C-alpha cells in the first residue's frame, strides 16, 4: 500500500534525523537544550521523528533560540 | 539564562492531577468492560478484546470532549481554570489511550499479524459508499494529528517553533475532533442497532459547539465593554479596596494586551497580563515570596519591573500606575519589557486633598 510505504519512509528519515538531533545537533538551534539531560531530550525524540522537516529547516536557516 | 528544560514540570498539584487522570482512565475502561460483560450476554455477547478496544475508544472520545470543553468553560467561569492549566497532561494521556485503542483494533481486525495488519485494516473499506466507508482512514488521520500534538507539547517545541506556529499546530485538534466524530459516525454506528451511541455522539458535538459559541459571544461582549483609550491616557482600573492583597485586577483595553494591576505591600504595580512563557493569565495568579507567580506553570516576575528574579531573564511589559483618591489608574501605554516603575501608594487623605487643592489652584 503506497501511502503506508510513504509514511514508513518519512518515519525512517525522521529516525535518522532524530538520532543526530537529540544526540547533539539540537545545540545548533537551542543552546539551553544542549544543556538538558538525556532523559529530557528523550521526551523530544518522538516529536523530532514526526516534525523533522520543520527542524531541519530551522537548522539550515541557522536561527538560534533559547540562548 | 531562561528556565532550564525539565522532562515534566511536576509540582504537588500536578502530581495529584495526573494521579486522578490515570486512575480515572483505569476505572473508566475497567468499568466499561465489566458493565459490558453484564449487559451484552448470550447472542449479543462481545469478546474481551473488542470490549477493551471499545472501552479505550469511548474513554479517549470522552477525554477529547473534556479537553475541548475546558477552554470555553474556563472563559465562562474560573471554577474550571485548574483543569485548563494542566490540559497538556490530559492531552498526552488522551493520545496514549487513543493509541492503545488504535493498536489493539489494528492487531485484532488485522488478524494479529497474519500479514501487515495495518494494511489489512486500511484496505477493508471503500470511499464509494457510506455503508462500507473506510472510516479507519479517519481514525488514522486523527491519530497522526494527536500524535504531533502530544509529541510537541513540551516547552522545547514552544520555544523553537515559536508561539504562533505552535499554537496553530495545536489548533489542529479541531481537525482531529472532526475526523474522530466522522470515524465514529461512519464506523462504529454502522454496526450499532441501538440509537444510544448516535445520541451520545450528537450530544457531545452539540455541547462542544454550544460552549464555544457562548464563550465567543461573552468574549465579544467583554471586548465591546473594554476601555477605549489612547496610548497616553490614564484608565480607571479599580477602587483601591477592590484588589485584595497579593492579588490583581485584570484591565482590558481595546486593541491591547490585558493589564494586570497587582496590590503588593501597600502599593500597586501594573504588568502585562500575558506570561512570557506560554501566555498564561498572570492576573489570575498571585504574589508569592514577593513575585507575581503565573498560575499555569509558576514562572515568576517582580511586580515593580516585570523581570524574572535572577538567574532567570524573562521580562514582561510594565505600566505606569497612580492612585487618585480611592481609585487606581493605569496608563494604557505598555513600557518596554522589564522597565522599572515605582509602585503607586495610597496617599494619606490630607495629602490627596492637598494635591487636589493645588491642582485646582493651578487651574485657576
Ligand atoms: S504560561 Fe507557563 S508559567 Fe506562565
Short mmCIF file of C-alpha atoms and ligand atoms in Angstrom, two decimals:
data_model
loop_
_atom_site.label_atom_id
_atom_site.label_comp_id
_atom_site.label_asym_id
_atom_site.label_seq_id
_atom_site.Cartn_x
_atom_site.Cartn_y
_atom_site.Cartn_z
CA UNK A 1 0.00 0.00 0.00
CA UNK A 2 1.67 3.16 -1.30
CA UNK A 3 0.57 5.52 1.47
CA UNK A 4 1.95 3.25 4.17
CA UNK A 5 5.27 2.97 2.33
CA UNK A 6 5.50 6.78 2.15
CA UNK A 7 4.70 7.07 5.88
CA UNK A 8 7.31 4.39 6.70
CA UNK A 9 9.95 6.19 4.61
CA UNK A 10 9.09 9.52 6.27
CA UNK A 11 9.44 7.98 9.72
CA UNK A 12 12.71 6.23 8.79
CA UNK A 13 14.20 9.59 7.72
CA UNK A 14 12.84 11.06 10.97
CA UNK A 15 14.56 8.34 12.99
CA UNK A 16 17.92 9.07 11.37
CA UNK A 17 17.47 12.82 11.87
CA UNK A 18 16.30 12.35 15.47
CA UNK A 19 19.39 10.29 16.33
CA UNK A 20 21.63 13.14 15.19
CA UNK A 21 19.43 15.91 16.57
CA UNK A 22 18.81 14.53 20.05
CA UNK A 23 22.41 13.27 20.20
CA UNK A 24 23.77 16.81 20.00
CA UNK A 25 22.54 18.56 16.83
CA UNK A 26 19.93 20.37 18.91
CA UNK A 27 22.71 22.69 20.14
CA UNK A 28 22.67 24.28 16.67
CA UNK A 29 19.26 25.82 17.33
CA UNK A 30 18.85 25.94 21.11
CA UNK A 31 21.79 26.32 23.48
CA UNK A 32 19.60 25.79 26.52
CA UNK A 33 18.51 22.45 25.06
CA UNK A 34 22.11 21.36 24.62
CA UNK A 35 22.50 21.52 28.41
CA UNK A 36 19.43 19.33 29.01
CA UNK A 37 19.87 15.83 30.44
CA UNK A 38 19.44 12.83 28.16
CA UNK A 39 16.01 11.88 29.54
CA UNK A 40 14.74 15.36 28.83
CA UNK A 41 15.95 15.07 25.23
CA UNK A 42 14.35 11.62 25.01
CA UNK A 43 10.99 13.34 25.63
CA UNK A 44 11.56 15.37 22.44
CA UNK A 45 12.57 12.36 20.31
CA UNK A 46 9.08 11.26 19.12
CA UNK A 47 8.28 14.83 18.10
CA UNK A 48 11.58 15.11 16.25
CA UNK A 49 10.71 11.95 14.28
CA UNK A 50 7.35 13.47 13.35
CA UNK A 51 8.47 17.07 12.77
CA UNK A 52 11.91 16.51 11.26
CA UNK A 53 11.40 18.59 8.08
CA UNK A 54 10.48 21.64 10.20
CA UNK A 55 13.50 21.18 12.46
CA UNK A 56 15.78 20.55 9.50
CA UNK A 57 14.56 23.82 8.04
CA UNK A 58 15.26 25.65 11.33
CA UNK A 59 18.76 24.10 11.49
CA UNK A 60 19.53 25.04 7.87
CA UNK A 61 18.21 28.56 8.40
CA UNK A 62 20.62 28.69 11.33
CA UNK A 63 18.47 30.76 13.67
CA UNK A 64 19.18 30.08 17.32
CA UNK A 65 16.61 30.47 20.06
CA UNK A 66 16.62 29.82 23.77
CA UNK A 67 20.12 31.16 24.36
CA UNK B 1 19.54 32.39 31.06
CA UNK B 2 15.98 31.21 30.69
CA UNK B 3 14.32 28.42 32.62
CA UNK B 4 16.21 25.11 32.17
CA UNK B 5 14.26 22.38 30.43
CA UNK B 6 12.75 19.67 32.61
CA UNK B 7 11.25 16.40 31.33
CA UNK B 8 7.93 17.13 33.04
CA UNK B 9 7.09 20.24 35.05
CA UNK B 10 5.65 18.49 38.04
CA UNK B 11 4.60 20.07 41.28
CA UNK B 12 2.40 18.67 44.02
CA UNK B 13 -0.78 19.90 42.35
CA UNK B 14 0.15 18.36 39.01
CA UNK B 15 1.10 15.03 40.56
CA UNK B 16 -2.34 14.85 42.14
CA UNK B 17 -3.92 15.87 38.83
CA UNK B 18 -2.01 13.18 36.92
CA UNK B 19 -2.82 10.53 39.51
CA UNK B 20 -6.52 11.41 39.20
CA UNK B 21 -6.36 11.23 35.38
CA UNK B 22 -4.55 7.86 35.40
CA UNK B 23 -6.88 6.27 37.93
CA UNK B 24 -9.95 7.68 36.15
CA UNK B 25 -8.81 6.06 32.89
CA UNK B 26 -8.30 2.69 34.59
CA UNK B 27 -11.67 2.88 36.40
CA UNK B 28 -13.49 4.04 33.23
CA UNK B 29 -12.07 1.36 30.93
CA UNK B 30 -12.33 -1.36 33.60
CA UNK B 31 -15.90 -0.28 34.35
CA UNK B 32 -16.81 -0.28 30.66
CA UNK B 33 -15.51 -3.83 30.21
CA UNK B 34 -17.18 -5.02 33.42
CA UNK B 35 -20.56 -3.45 32.64
CA UNK B 36 -20.29 -4.60 29.01
CA UNK B 37 -19.88 -8.19 30.14
CA UNK B 38 -23.00 -7.91 32.27
CA UNK B 39 -25.13 -6.10 29.69
CA UNK B 40 -24.14 -7.83 26.47
CA UNK B 41 -24.78 -11.50 27.13
CA UNK B 42 -25.97 -14.54 25.14
CA UNK B 43 -26.19 -13.86 21.42
CA UNK B 44 -25.16 -10.24 21.93
CA UNK B 45 -22.05 -11.15 23.93
CA UNK B 46 -18.90 -9.29 22.88
CA UNK B 47 -15.41 -10.80 23.03
CA UNK B 48 -12.94 -9.41 25.57
CA UNK B 49 -10.57 -7.72 23.05
CA UNK B 50 -13.49 -5.94 21.35
CA UNK B 51 -14.91 -4.81 24.69
CA UNK B 52 -11.49 -3.50 25.69
CA UNK B 53 -10.88 -1.66 22.43
CA UNK B 54 -14.36 -0.12 22.63
CA UNK B 55 -13.73 0.90 26.25
CA UNK B 56 -10.48 2.59 25.23
CA UNK B 57 -12.22 4.31 22.31
CA UNK B 58 -15.07 5.66 24.44
CA UNK B 59 -12.61 6.78 27.13
CA UNK B 60 -10.43 8.68 24.61
CA UNK B 61 -13.54 10.21 23.00
CA UNK B 62 -14.85 11.44 26.36
CA UNK B 63 -11.40 12.85 27.25
CA UNK B 64 -11.25 14.67 23.91
CA UNK B 65 -14.59 16.30 24.72
CA UNK B 66 -13.35 17.34 28.16
CA UNK B 67 -10.23 18.86 26.59
CA UNK B 68 -12.26 20.80 24.03
CA UNK B 69 -14.76 22.00 26.62
CA UNK B 70 -12.26 23.17 29.28
CA UNK B 71 -11.13 26.23 27.28
CA UNK B 72 -14.54 27.84 26.77
CA UNK B 73 -15.77 26.65 30.19
CA UNK B 74 -12.81 28.39 31.88
CA UNK B 75 -13.63 31.58 30.00
CA UNK B 76 -17.17 31.40 31.35
CA UNK B 77 -16.23 30.50 34.92
CA UNK B 78 -12.87 30.49 36.73
CA UNK B 79 -14.07 27.34 38.51
CA UNK B 80 -12.72 25.36 35.54
CA UNK B 81 -9.34 27.10 35.46
CA UNK B 82 -7.36 24.43 37.38
CA UNK B 83 -8.36 21.90 34.71
CA UNK B 84 -7.27 24.29 31.97
CA UNK B 85 -3.83 24.86 33.50
CA UNK B 86 -2.99 21.16 33.25
CA UNK B 87 -4.60 20.48 29.90
CA UNK B 88 -1.32 19.33 28.32
CA UNK B 89 -1.09 16.32 30.63
CA UNK B 90 -4.70 15.46 29.88
CA UNK B 91 -4.00 15.74 26.14
CA UNK B 92 -0.98 13.44 26.26
CA UNK B 93 -2.91 10.87 28.31
CA UNK B 94 -5.82 11.04 25.86
CA UNK B 95 -3.42 10.41 22.96
CA UNK B 96 -1.97 7.35 24.73
CA UNK B 97 -5.47 5.93 25.33
CA UNK B 98 -6.42 6.59 21.68
CA UNK B 99 -3.16 4.97 20.55
CA UNK B 100 -3.88 1.89 22.68
CA UNK B 101 -7.32 1.68 21.00
CA UNK B 102 -5.82 2.06 17.52
CA UNK B 103 -3.08 -0.51 18.17
CA UNK B 104 -5.49 -3.07 19.60
CA UNK B 105 -8.06 -2.51 16.84
CA UNK B 106 -5.37 -2.84 14.15
CA UNK B 107 -3.99 -6.04 15.64
CA UNK B 108 -7.42 -7.55 16.29
CA UNK B 109 -9.06 -6.73 12.97
CA UNK B 110 -5.77 -7.28 11.15
CA UNK B 111 -5.72 -10.90 12.30
CA UNK B 112 -2.94 -10.40 14.89
CA UNK B 113 -0.16 -10.20 12.34
CA UNK B 114 -1.04 -12.87 9.75
CA UNK B 115 0.10 -10.23 7.28
CA UNK B 116 0.62 -6.49 7.58
CA UNK B 117 -2.30 -5.76 9.96
CA UNK B 118 -2.38 -2.01 9.29
CA UNK B 119 -2.58 -2.64 5.53
CA UNK B 120 -5.32 -5.21 6.07
CA UNK B 121 -7.40 -2.82 8.19
CA UNK B 122 -6.96 0.16 5.88
CA UNK B 123 -7.80 -1.86 2.77
CA UNK B 124 -11.01 -3.25 4.22
CA UNK B 125 -13.26 -0.28 3.38
CA UNK B 126 -14.23 1.81 0.38
CA UNK B 127 -14.62 5.53 -0.34
CA UNK B 128 -17.50 4.93 -2.79
CA UNK B 129 -20.32 4.19 -0.38
CA UNK B 130 -21.39 5.40 3.02
CA UNK B 131 -22.30 1.95 4.31
CA UNK B 132 -18.88 0.35 3.81
CA UNK B 133 -16.92 3.60 4.23
CA UNK B 134 -13.23 3.23 5.04
CA UNK B 135 -13.64 5.02 8.36
CA UNK B 136 -10.29 3.62 9.56
CA UNK B 137 -8.54 6.30 7.48
CA UNK B 138 -10.29 8.98 9.51
CA UNK B 139 -9.05 7.33 12.69
CA UNK B 140 -5.52 7.22 11.25
CA UNK B 141 -5.70 10.94 10.40
CA UNK B 142 -6.86 11.76 13.93
CA UNK B 143 -4.10 9.64 15.48
CA UNK B 144 -1.42 11.35 13.38
CA UNK B 145 -2.65 14.81 14.45
CA UNK B 146 -2.99 13.81 18.10
CA UNK B 147 0.50 12.30 17.98
CA UNK B 148 2.01 15.52 16.61
CA UNK B 149 0.22 17.50 19.30
CA UNK B 150 1.27 15.20 22.16
CA UNK B 151 4.84 14.91 20.88
CA UNK B 152 5.22 18.69 20.60
CA UNK B 153 3.59 19.59 23.91
CA UNK B 154 6.92 20.14 25.70
CA UNK B 155 8.23 23.69 26.20
CA UNK B 156 11.16 22.92 23.90
CA UNK B 157 8.73 22.98 20.97
CA UNK B 158 7.06 26.17 22.02
CA UNK B 159 10.45 27.88 22.25
CA UNK B 160 11.78 26.60 18.95
CA UNK B 161 8.68 26.61 16.74
CA UNK B 162 7.60 30.00 18.10
CA UNK B 163 4.28 30.70 19.83
CA UNK B 164 2.40 31.38 16.57
CA UNK B 165 3.33 28.15 14.77
CA UNK B 166 2.96 26.11 17.96
CA UNK B 167 -0.50 27.49 18.61
CA UNK B 168 -1.58 26.84 15.02
CA UNK B 169 -0.30 23.29 15.21
CA UNK B 170 -2.26 22.73 18.39
CA UNK B 171 -5.42 24.28 16.95
CA UNK B 172 -5.49 21.28 14.59
CA UNK B 173 -7.16 19.45 17.49
CA UNK B 174 -10.41 20.61 15.86
CA UNK B 175 -9.49 18.78 12.64
CA UNK B 176 -8.71 15.71 14.75
CA UNK B 177 -12.08 16.10 16.50
CA UNK B 178 -13.96 16.29 13.20
CA UNK B 179 -12.09 13.19 11.97
CA UNK B 180 -12.91 11.30 15.18
CA UNK B 181 -16.60 12.24 15.04
CA UNK B 182 -16.79 11.03 11.41
CA UNK B 183 -14.77 7.93 12.34
CA UNK B 184 -17.37 7.13 14.99
CA UNK B 185 -20.37 8.10 12.84
CA UNK B 186 -19.30 6.21 9.74
CA UNK B 187 -17.71 3.27 11.51
CA UNK B 188 -18.98 2.18 14.84
CA UNK B 189 -22.55 3.22 14.24
CA UNK B 190 -22.86 1.13 11.10
CA UNK B 191 -22.80 -1.97 13.25
CA UNK B 192 -24.86 -0.47 16.07
CA UNK B 193 -28.55 -1.23 16.22
CA UNK B 194 -29.24 0.88 19.31
CA UNK B 195 -29.51 4.66 18.84
CA UNK B 196 -27.77 5.36 22.19
CA UNK B 197 -24.28 5.73 20.71
CA UNK B 198 -25.60 8.08 17.99
CA UNK B 199 -27.40 10.27 20.54
CA UNK B 200 -24.41 10.43 22.85
CA UNK B 201 -22.11 11.42 19.99
CA UNK B 202 -24.53 14.08 18.80
CA UNK B 203 -24.89 15.43 22.34
CA UNK B 204 -21.11 15.70 22.60
CA UNK B 205 -20.88 17.67 19.35
CA UNK B 206 -23.72 19.97 20.44
CA UNK B 207 -22.07 20.52 23.85
CA UNK B 208 -18.71 21.44 22.29
CA UNK B 209 -20.33 23.74 19.71
CA UNK B 210 -22.61 25.42 22.28
CA UNK B 211 -19.83 26.09 24.81
CA UNK B 212 -17.60 27.59 22.12
CA UNK B 213 -20.43 29.77 20.82
CA UNK B 214 -21.47 31.04 24.27
CA UNK B 215 -17.83 31.74 25.27
CA UNK B 216 -17.25 33.51 21.94
CA UNK B 217 -20.31 35.73 22.43
CA UNK B 218 -19.23 36.56 26.01
CA UNK B 219 -15.75 37.47 24.79
CA UNK B 220 -17.25 39.68 22.10
CA UNK B 221 -19.43 41.44 24.67
CA UNK B 222 -16.47 41.88 27.01
CA UNK B 223 -14.38 43.36 24.21
CA UNK B 224 -17.19 45.77 23.48
CA UNK B 225 -17.04 46.90 27.13
CA UNK B 226 -13.24 47.14 27.18
CA UNK B 227 -11.84 50.58 27.81
CA UNK B 228 -11.18 52.61 24.70
CA UNK B 229 -8.07 54.59 25.39
CA UNK B 230 -5.32 56.44 23.60
CA UNK B 231 -1.85 55.18 24.48
CA UNK B 232 -1.04 58.13 26.73
CA UNK B 233 -4.37 58.08 28.53
CA UNK B 234 -4.97 57.03 32.15
CA UNK B 235 -7.60 54.34 32.60
CA UNK B 236 -9.64 53.77 35.71
CA UNK B 237 -8.61 50.25 36.82
CA UNK B 238 -10.32 49.66 40.16
CA UNK B 239 -11.17 51.02 43.57
CA UNK B 240 -8.27 50.58 45.99
CA UNK B 241 -10.32 48.15 48.08
CA UNK B 242 -11.38 46.13 45.08
CA UNK B 243 -7.98 44.48 44.75
CA UNK B 244 -7.17 42.06 47.60
CA UNK B 245 -3.58 42.00 48.91
CA UNK B 246 -1.19 39.96 46.69
CA UNK B 247 -3.89 39.67 44.01
CA UNK B 248 -4.69 41.53 40.82
CA UNK B 249 -7.47 43.07 38.83
CA UNK B 250 -7.32 42.48 35.08
CA UNK B 251 -7.97 45.59 33.00
CA UNK B 252 -8.95 45.22 29.36
CA UNK B 253 -8.06 47.91 26.88
CA UNK B 254 -9.34 47.70 23.33
CA UNK B 255 -6.67 46.58 20.87
CA UNK B 256 -4.03 45.97 23.58
CA UNK B 257 -2.94 43.08 25.78
CA UNK B 258 -4.87 42.97 29.06
CA UNK B 259 -3.12 44.60 32.01
CA UNK B 260 -2.83 43.01 35.48
CA UNK B 261 -2.85 45.55 38.31
CA UNK B 262 -1.40 43.93 41.45
CA UNK B 263 -1.61 45.08 45.05
CA UNK B 264 1.55 44.34 46.96
CA UNK B 265 2.88 45.66 50.29
CA UNK B 266 0.53 48.62 50.26
CA UNK B 267 1.42 49.63 46.69
CA UNK B 268 0.00 48.97 43.25
CA UNK B 269 2.00 47.75 40.24
CA UNK B 270 0.78 47.03 36.72
CA UNK B 271 2.25 44.48 34.32
CA UNK B 272 1.14 42.75 31.16
CA UNK B 273 -1.39 40.04 31.93
CA UNK B 274 0.36 37.75 29.43
CA UNK B 275 3.06 35.44 30.79
CA UNK B 276 6.27 35.29 28.75
CA UNK B 277 6.23 31.50 28.98
CA UNK B 278 3.03 30.42 27.27
CA UNK B 279 0.76 33.38 27.60
CA UNK B 280 -0.76 32.32 30.93
CA UNK B 281 -3.05 34.88 32.64
CA UNK B 282 -0.78 36.45 35.25
CA UNK B 283 -3.63 38.45 36.74
CA UNK B 284 -5.26 35.19 37.81
CA UNK B 285 -2.14 34.29 39.76
CA UNK B 286 -0.93 35.89 42.96
CA UNK B 287 2.19 37.26 44.57
CA UNK B 288 4.24 34.56 46.27
CA UNK B 289 7.50 35.42 48.01
CA UNK B 290 7.40 38.93 46.55
CA UNK B 291 6.97 37.70 42.96
CA UNK B 292 3.96 37.60 40.68
CA UNK B 293 3.54 33.86 40.11
CA UNK B 294 1.91 32.60 36.93
CA UNK B 295 -0.94 30.20 37.70
CA UNK B 296 -0.10 27.96 34.76
CA UNK B 297 3.47 26.77 35.35
CA UNK B 298 4.81 29.04 38.06
CA UNK B 299 7.07 31.48 36.16
CA UNK B 300 7.74 34.47 38.40
CA UNK B 301 8.13 38.21 37.85
CA UNK B 302 8.93 41.10 40.17
CA UNK B 303 5.91 43.42 40.36
CA UNK B 304 7.85 46.67 40.09
CA UNK B 305 9.85 45.83 36.93
CA UNK B 306 8.28 42.75 35.29
CA UNK B 307 11.61 40.90 35.37
CA UNK B 308 12.05 37.30 36.48
CA UNK B 309 14.22 37.17 39.59
CA UNK B 310 17.88 36.24 38.86
CA UNK B 311 19.24 33.99 37.43
CA UNK B 312 16.22 33.97 35.05
CA UNK B 313 15.89 36.55 32.33
CA UNK B 314 12.24 36.56 31.23
CA UNK B 315 10.66 40.01 31.09
CA UNK B 316 7.17 41.35 30.60
CA UNK B 317 5.86 44.84 29.92
CA UNK B 318 5.12 47.15 32.81
CA UNK B 319 2.72 50.10 33.01
CA UNK B 320 2.63 53.35 34.91
CA UNK B 321 0.16 53.33 37.79
CA UNK B 322 -1.17 56.03 40.09
CA UNK B 323 -3.71 56.34 42.86
CA UNK B 324 -6.25 59.13 42.58
CA UNK B 325 -8.43 59.40 45.66
CA UNK B 326 -9.83 55.94 46.18
CA UNK B 327 -9.23 54.78 42.59
CA UNK B 328 -6.24 53.09 40.98
CA UNK B 329 -5.44 54.25 37.47
CA UNK B 330 -3.12 52.79 34.89
CA UNK B 331 -1.67 54.34 31.74
CA UNK B 332 -2.61 52.41 28.59
CA UNK B 333 0.85 52.59 27.04
CA UNK B 334 2.96 49.46 27.61
CA UNK B 335 6.53 50.21 28.65
CA UNK B 336 9.34 48.07 27.22
CA UNK B 337 9.53 44.67 28.98
CA UNK B 338 11.46 44.88 32.24
CA UNK B 339 11.12 48.67 32.72
CA UNK B 340 11.13 49.56 36.45
CA UNK B 341 8.10 51.55 37.62
CA UNK B 342 7.71 52.88 41.14
CA UNK B 343 4.61 51.24 42.73
CA UNK B 344 1.75 53.68 43.34
CA UNK B 345 0.99 54.16 47.01
CA UNK B 346 -2.23 55.15 48.70
CA UNK B 347 -1.60 58.63 49.95
CA UNK B 348 -2.82 59.90 53.31
CA UNK B 349 -6.16 61.65 52.84
CA UNK B 350 -4.78 65.13 53.72
CA UNK B 351 -2.12 64.77 51.03
CA UNK B 352 -4.69 63.80 48.40
CA UNK B 353 -6.89 66.72 49.38
CA UNK B 354 -3.86 69.00 49.35
CA UNK B 355 -2.88 67.79 45.87
CA UNK B 356 -6.43 68.30 44.71
CA UNK B 357 -6.50 71.87 46.03
CA UNK B 358 -3.12 72.57 44.49
CA UNK B 359 -4.34 71.30 41.12
CA UNK B 360 -7.48 73.40 41.35
CA UNK B 361 -5.31 76.37 42.29
CA UNK B 362 -3.08 75.75 39.27
CA UNK B 363 -6.14 75.52 37.05
CA UNK B 364 -7.48 78.87 38.27
S1 LIG C 1 2.31 30.29 30.95
FE1 LIG C 1 3.67 28.86 31.77
S2 LIG C 1 4.36 29.84 33.54
FE2 LIG C 1 3.07 31.26 32.68
#
